[in-house]
Amino acid sequence: MASQLAFKSRIASTESLAKIFNAQEMIASSHIAKARKVAMDAKPYSDAIFDAVQALVAHTHITHPIFKSEEGNNHVAVLALTSDRGMAGAFTSSIIRETEGLLSRLDAEGKRPSLYVYGRRGVTYYKYRSRDIADTWEGDTDKPGVEIAEEISKALLDAYMKPADQGGVSELYIVFTEFVNMVVQKVRVLRMLPVELVQAETEAEEIEANKTAPLYRFEPSADEVLDMVLPKYIQSRIHECLLTSAASETACRQNAMHTATDNARNLIGDLTRKLNASRQAAITQELTEIIGSADALNKKEE
Amino acid sequence: MADKTTMQVTIVASDHPVWSGTASSVTVPASEGAMGILPNHESVLAVIRNGRVVVADVNGSRHAFDVEDGFVSFDSNKLTVAVEHCSDEVSAD
């Protein structure tokens, strides 16, 4: 049996670990409030853009490259949203697993995917394996602001708008974690570009749509409004993905840290029991020794 | 009728909502020159350039905001100004 001293030092170190995990859990839960605020603040803007796009779709016949991919270009882009820091359970690894799956699926379809990564963990994972990455971004994965969304969407739209012979891509997939609730987060693959247009299917629906939607005037012209609004739409969609992924990351981290704290407490309980047993054993042994030696002395005198 | 002469105005920047309330008139820097919008304007979706949005609210006081890069949409007596960046309220004069 290990010495009491060894048990004591293991208990002490586990206790300090438990404190760290507990603090991490607290930090994560305070970040959730922050992430929620960022998401709430961005919501009105994305709603406004969504409404504008709907108005455009209802009132114009859209022919914009964002809705129709270039034919015969097998180059596609994949954006993986990982986290900056670890200690978030399986968050980054499940994203990477899904991304690998998607990449091999695309390969099998005869497409040439190029990879974009957001989040330090994902970047280091791919850098370490010296994979080709088209572009990477780091920082603020737990509270992504508009700036980072702007940067990412600009890079990806540039790649999308370029002609095929200059390395342009015809499709954009995003691998991100959907925030279902505090306990459940799901990894999802989303095809962001080209945007799928849901047209009014039957004539009756079209008439219905014309009745309810007011007539619109576009200034300076429908095309120019389209050119302006659509990139913003993509940007706000990407921002939405970043935000839900940030919320998932924080929730994952909180769960992981909660489990770690529980485990540390269990371990401390176990170790304390063993420590007590070992102390009891030592006491019993000492007693037996004393009684034994006293007995021996008494016998000698007789 | 009160809702004949007023409209709902919402100004949102990409990272936070800026101002919302009831207004009697709004001036926006549309791409083809400044545009004044009164209640019950026809539905419009206009690109705006960098400039100043001025809102006259129901009490007659004026609120001004410097905006950059966005659009304005007016639909069923609701005006939405959505811009990339927006300053805090500045003096209207």
Short mmCIF file of N, CA and C in Angstrom, two decimals, chain A residues 137-217:
data_model
loop_
_atom_site.label_atom_id
_atom_site.label_comp_id
_atom_site.label_asym_id
_atom_site.label_seq_id
_atom_site.Cartn_x
_atom_site.Cartn_y
_atom_site.Cartn_z
N TRP A 137 -7.97 31.74 -40.28
CA TRP A 137 -8.22 32.88 -39.40
C TRP A 137 -8.16 32.38 -37.98
N GLU A 138 -7.72 33.24 -37.08
CA GLU A 138 -7.64 32.86 -35.67
C GLU A 138 -8.18 33.99 -34.81
N GLY A 139 -8.56 33.64 -33.61
CA GLY A 139 -8.94 34.66 -32.63
C GLY A 139 -10.43 34.83 -32.49
N ASP A 140 -10.87 34.99 -31.25
CA ASP A 140 -12.27 35.33 -30.94
C ASP A 140 -13.27 34.28 -31.40
N THR A 141 -12.90 33.00 -31.34
CA THR A 141 -13.91 32.02 -31.76
C THR A 141 -15.05 31.93 -30.76
N ASP A 142 -14.80 32.39 -29.51
CA ASP A 142 -15.90 32.29 -28.55
C ASP A 142 -16.77 33.54 -28.52
N LYS A 143 -16.34 34.61 -29.21
CA LYS A 143 -17.23 35.77 -29.37
C LYS A 143 -16.91 36.47 -30.67
N PRO A 144 -17.24 35.82 -31.80
CA PRO A 144 -16.86 36.36 -33.11
C PRO A 144 -17.61 37.65 -33.43
N GLY A 145 -16.88 38.72 -33.68
CA GLY A 145 -17.51 39.99 -34.02
C GLY A 145 -17.78 40.06 -35.52
N VAL A 146 -18.26 41.22 -35.94
CA VAL A 146 -18.60 41.41 -37.34
C VAL A 146 -17.33 41.45 -38.20
N GLU A 147 -16.23 41.97 -37.60
CA GLU A 147 -15.01 42.16 -38.38
C GLU A 147 -14.53 40.84 -38.96
N ILE A 148 -14.52 39.80 -38.09
CA ILE A 148 -13.99 38.51 -38.54
C ILE A 148 -14.92 37.91 -39.59
N ALA A 149 -16.24 38.10 -39.40
CA ALA A 149 -17.21 37.59 -40.38
C ALA A 149 -16.99 38.28 -41.72
N GLU A 150 -16.69 39.58 -41.65
CA GLU A 150 -16.45 40.37 -42.86
C GLU A 150 -15.23 39.83 -43.60
N GLU A 151 -14.15 39.59 -42.82
CA GLU A 151 -12.91 39.09 -43.42
C GLU A 151 -13.14 37.76 -44.11
N ILE A 152 -13.81 36.85 -43.39
CA ILE A 152 -14.00 35.51 -43.92
C ILE A 152 -14.88 35.54 -45.15
N SER A 153 -16.01 36.28 -45.06
CA SER A 153 -16.93 36.25 -46.19
C SER A 153 -16.31 36.93 -47.40
N LYS A 154 -15.46 37.94 -47.15
CA LYS A 154 -14.82 38.63 -48.26
C LYS A 154 -13.88 37.66 -49.00
N ALA A 155 -13.06 36.94 -48.22
CA ALA A 155 -12.12 36.00 -48.83
C ALA A 155 -12.87 34.93 -49.62
N LEU A 156 -13.96 34.41 -49.01
CA LEU A 156 -14.66 33.32 -49.66
C LEU A 156 -15.43 33.79 -50.89
N LEU A 157 -16.03 34.99 -50.79
CA LEU A 157 -16.76 35.51 -51.95
C LEU A 157 -15.80 35.83 -53.09
N ASP A 158 -14.61 36.34 -52.72
CA ASP A 158 -13.60 36.60 -53.75
C ASP A 158 -13.28 35.31 -54.50
N ALA A 159 -13.09 34.23 -53.71
CA ALA A 159 -12.76 32.95 -54.32
C ALA A 159 -13.92 32.47 -55.20
N TYR A 160 -15.14 32.75 -54.74
CA TYR A 160 -16.31 32.27 -55.47
C TYR A 160 -16.52 33.04 -56.77
N MET A 161 -16.21 34.35 -56.72
CA MET A 161 -16.47 35.20 -57.89
C MET A 161 -15.39 35.09 -58.95
N LYS A 162 -14.23 34.56 -58.56
CA LYS A 162 -13.15 34.43 -59.54
C LYS A 162 -13.52 33.40 -60.59
N PRO A 163 -13.09 33.62 -61.84
CA PRO A 163 -13.32 32.59 -62.85
C PRO A 163 -12.51 31.32 -62.52
N ALA A 164 -12.96 30.20 -63.08
CA ALA A 164 -12.38 28.91 -62.73
C ALA A 164 -10.88 28.84 -63.01
N ASP A 165 -10.45 29.46 -64.12
CA ASP A 165 -9.04 29.31 -64.48
C ASP A 165 -8.12 30.12 -63.57
N GLN A 166 -8.69 30.98 -62.74
CA GLN A 166 -7.85 31.71 -61.79
C GLN A 166 -8.01 31.16 -60.37
N GLY A 167 -8.45 29.91 -60.29
CA GLY A 167 -8.57 29.27 -58.98
C GLY A 167 -9.88 29.58 -58.29
N GLY A 168 -10.87 29.98 -59.05
CA GLY A 168 -12.17 30.25 -58.44
C GLY A 168 -12.85 28.95 -58.05
N VAL A 169 -13.77 29.04 -57.08
CA VAL A 169 -14.47 27.84 -56.65
C VAL A 169 -15.94 27.94 -57.06
N SER A 170 -16.59 26.80 -57.21
CA SER A 170 -17.97 26.83 -57.67
C SER A 170 -18.95 26.57 -56.55
N GLU A 171 -18.46 26.07 -55.41
CA GLU A 171 -19.36 25.80 -54.29
C GLU A 171 -18.64 26.12 -52.99
N LEU A 172 -19.43 26.42 -51.97
CA LEU A 172 -18.84 26.65 -50.65
C LEU A 172 -19.61 25.85 -49.61
N TYR A 173 -18.87 25.02 -48.88
CA TYR A 173 -19.47 24.26 -47.79
C TYR A 173 -18.94 24.80 -46.47
N ILE A 174 -19.77 24.82 -45.46
CA ILE A 174 -19.32 25.22 -44.13
C ILE A 174 -19.58 24.06 -43.17
N VAL A 175 -18.55 23.68 -42.43
CA VAL A 175 -18.71 22.66 -41.39
C VAL A 175 -18.72 23.39 -40.06
N PHE A 176 -19.84 23.35 -39.36
CA PHE A 176 -19.91 24.08 -38.10
C PHE A 176 -20.75 23.29 -37.10
N THR A 177 -20.74 23.74 -35.87
CA THR A 177 -21.48 23.04 -34.82
C THR A 177 -22.75 23.82 -34.52
N GLU A 178 -23.86 23.14 -34.65
CA GLU A 178 -25.13 23.80 -34.39
C GLU A 178 -25.46 23.72 -32.91
N PHE A 179 -25.91 24.81 -32.38
CA PHE A 179 -26.26 24.87 -30.97
C PHE A 179 -27.72 24.48 -30.82
N VAL A 180 -27.97 23.25 -30.34
CA VAL A 180 -29.36 22.83 -30.15
C VAL A 180 -29.84 23.31 -28.79
N ASN A 181 -29.11 22.92 -27.75
CA ASN A 181 -29.33 23.49 -26.42
C ASN A 181 -28.04 23.33 -25.63
N MET A 182 -28.09 23.62 -24.32
CA MET A 182 -26.86 23.60 -23.54
C MET A 182 -26.20 22.22 -23.52
N VAL A 183 -27.00 21.16 -23.69
CA VAL A 183 -26.44 19.82 -23.57
C VAL A 183 -26.13 19.22 -24.94
N VAL A 184 -26.95 19.56 -25.93
CA VAL A 184 -26.80 18.94 -27.24
C VAL A 184 -26.26 19.94 -28.27
N GLN A 185 -25.15 19.59 -28.90
CA GLN A 185 -24.64 20.38 -30.02
C GLN A 185 -24.36 19.42 -31.17
N LYS A 186 -24.78 19.81 -32.36
CA LYS A 186 -24.65 18.89 -33.49
C LYS A 186 -23.73 19.47 -34.55
N VAL A 187 -22.84 18.63 -35.09
CA VAL A 187 -22.00 19.08 -36.19
C VAL A 187 -22.82 19.00 -37.47
N ARG A 188 -22.77 20.10 -38.24
CA ARG A 188 -23.56 20.12 -39.47
C ARG A 188 -22.73 20.60 -40.64
N VAL A 189 -23.07 20.12 -41.82
CA VAL A 189 -22.44 20.62 -43.03
C VAL A 189 -23.49 21.40 -43.80
N LEU A 190 -23.13 22.63 -44.17
CA LEU A 190 -24.08 23.51 -44.83
C LEU A 190 -23.51 23.92 -46.17
N ARG A 191 -24.30 23.83 -47.25
CA ARG A 191 -23.81 24.37 -48.52
C ARG A 191 -24.28 25.81 -48.60
N MET A 192 -23.30 26.73 -48.47
CA MET A 192 -23.65 28.15 -48.40
C MET A 192 -23.80 28.75 -49.79
N LEU A 193 -22.91 28.38 -50.69
CA LEU A 193 -22.94 28.93 -52.04
C LEU A 193 -22.92 27.80 -53.06
N PRO A 194 -23.58 27.91 -54.16
CA PRO A 194 -24.54 28.95 -54.50
C PRO A 194 -25.79 28.89 -53.63
N VAL A 195 -26.40 30.03 -53.42
CA VAL A 195 -27.61 30.10 -52.60
C VAL A 195 -28.76 29.44 -53.34
N GLU A 196 -29.49 28.59 -52.62
CA GLU A 196 -30.62 27.95 -53.27
C GLU A 196 -31.83 28.85 -53.19
N LEU A 197 -32.45 29.04 -54.31
CA LEU A 197 -33.58 29.95 -54.37
C LEU A 197 -34.87 29.14 -54.32
N VAL A 198 -35.70 29.49 -53.37
CA VAL A 198 -36.99 28.80 -53.31
C VAL A 198 -38.00 29.67 -54.04
N GLN A 199 -38.36 29.25 -55.24
CA GLN A 199 -39.30 30.03 -56.04
C GLN A 199 -40.73 29.61 -55.68
N ALA A 200 -41.63 30.54 -55.87
CA ALA A 200 -43.03 30.18 -55.71
C ALA A 200 -43.35 29.11 -56.74
N GLU A 201 -43.86 27.96 -56.29
CA GLU A 201 -43.87 26.80 -57.18
C GLU A 201 -45.03 26.82 -58.18
N THR A 202 -46.21 27.04 -57.70
CA THR A 202 -47.34 27.00 -58.63
C THR A 202 -47.79 28.43 -58.94
N GLU A 203 -48.60 28.53 -59.95
CA GLU A 203 -49.07 29.85 -60.36
C GLU A 203 -49.92 30.49 -59.26
N ALA A 204 -50.74 29.65 -58.60
CA ALA A 204 -51.61 30.15 -57.55
C ALA A 204 -50.78 30.80 -56.44
N GLU A 205 -49.69 30.13 -56.11
CA GLU A 205 -48.83 30.67 -55.06
C GLU A 205 -48.24 32.01 -55.49
N GLU A 206 -47.90 32.07 -56.77
CA GLU A 206 -47.28 33.28 -57.28
C GLU A 206 -48.26 34.46 -57.18
N ILE A 207 -49.49 34.16 -57.56
CA ILE A 207 -50.52 35.20 -57.48
C ILE A 207 -50.71 35.64 -56.04
N GLU A 208 -50.74 34.62 -55.17
CA GLU A 208 -50.89 34.89 -53.74
C GLU A 208 -49.75 35.80 -53.25
N ALA A 209 -48.53 35.45 -53.67
CA ALA A 209 -47.36 36.22 -53.25
C ALA A 209 -47.46 37.66 -53.76
N ASN A 210 -47.94 37.81 -55.02
CA ASN A 210 -48.05 39.15 -55.58
C ASN A 210 -49.08 39.99 -54.83
N LYS A 211 -50.12 39.29 -54.35
CA LYS A 211 -51.17 40.00 -53.65
C LYS A 211 -50.65 40.56 -52.31
N THR A 212 -49.94 39.68 -51.58
CA THR A 212 -49.54 40.08 -50.23
C THR A 212 -48.35 41.03 -50.24
N ALA A 213 -47.41 40.79 -51.14
CA ALA A 213 -46.21 41.62 -51.13
C ALA A 213 -46.48 42.94 -51.85
N PRO A 214 -46.12 44.05 -51.23
CA PRO A 214 -46.36 45.33 -51.88
C PRO A 214 -45.41 45.54 -53.05
N LEU A 215 -45.77 46.45 -53.93
CA LEU A 215 -44.88 46.77 -55.05
C LEU A 215 -43.68 47.53 -54.52
N TYR A 216 -42.58 47.31 -55.18
CA TYR A 216 -41.34 47.87 -54.67
C TYR A 216 -40.67 48.74 -55.71
N ARG A 217 -40.00 49.77 -55.20
CA ARG A 217 -39.14 50.54 -56.08
C ARG A 217 -37.72 50.30 -55.60
#
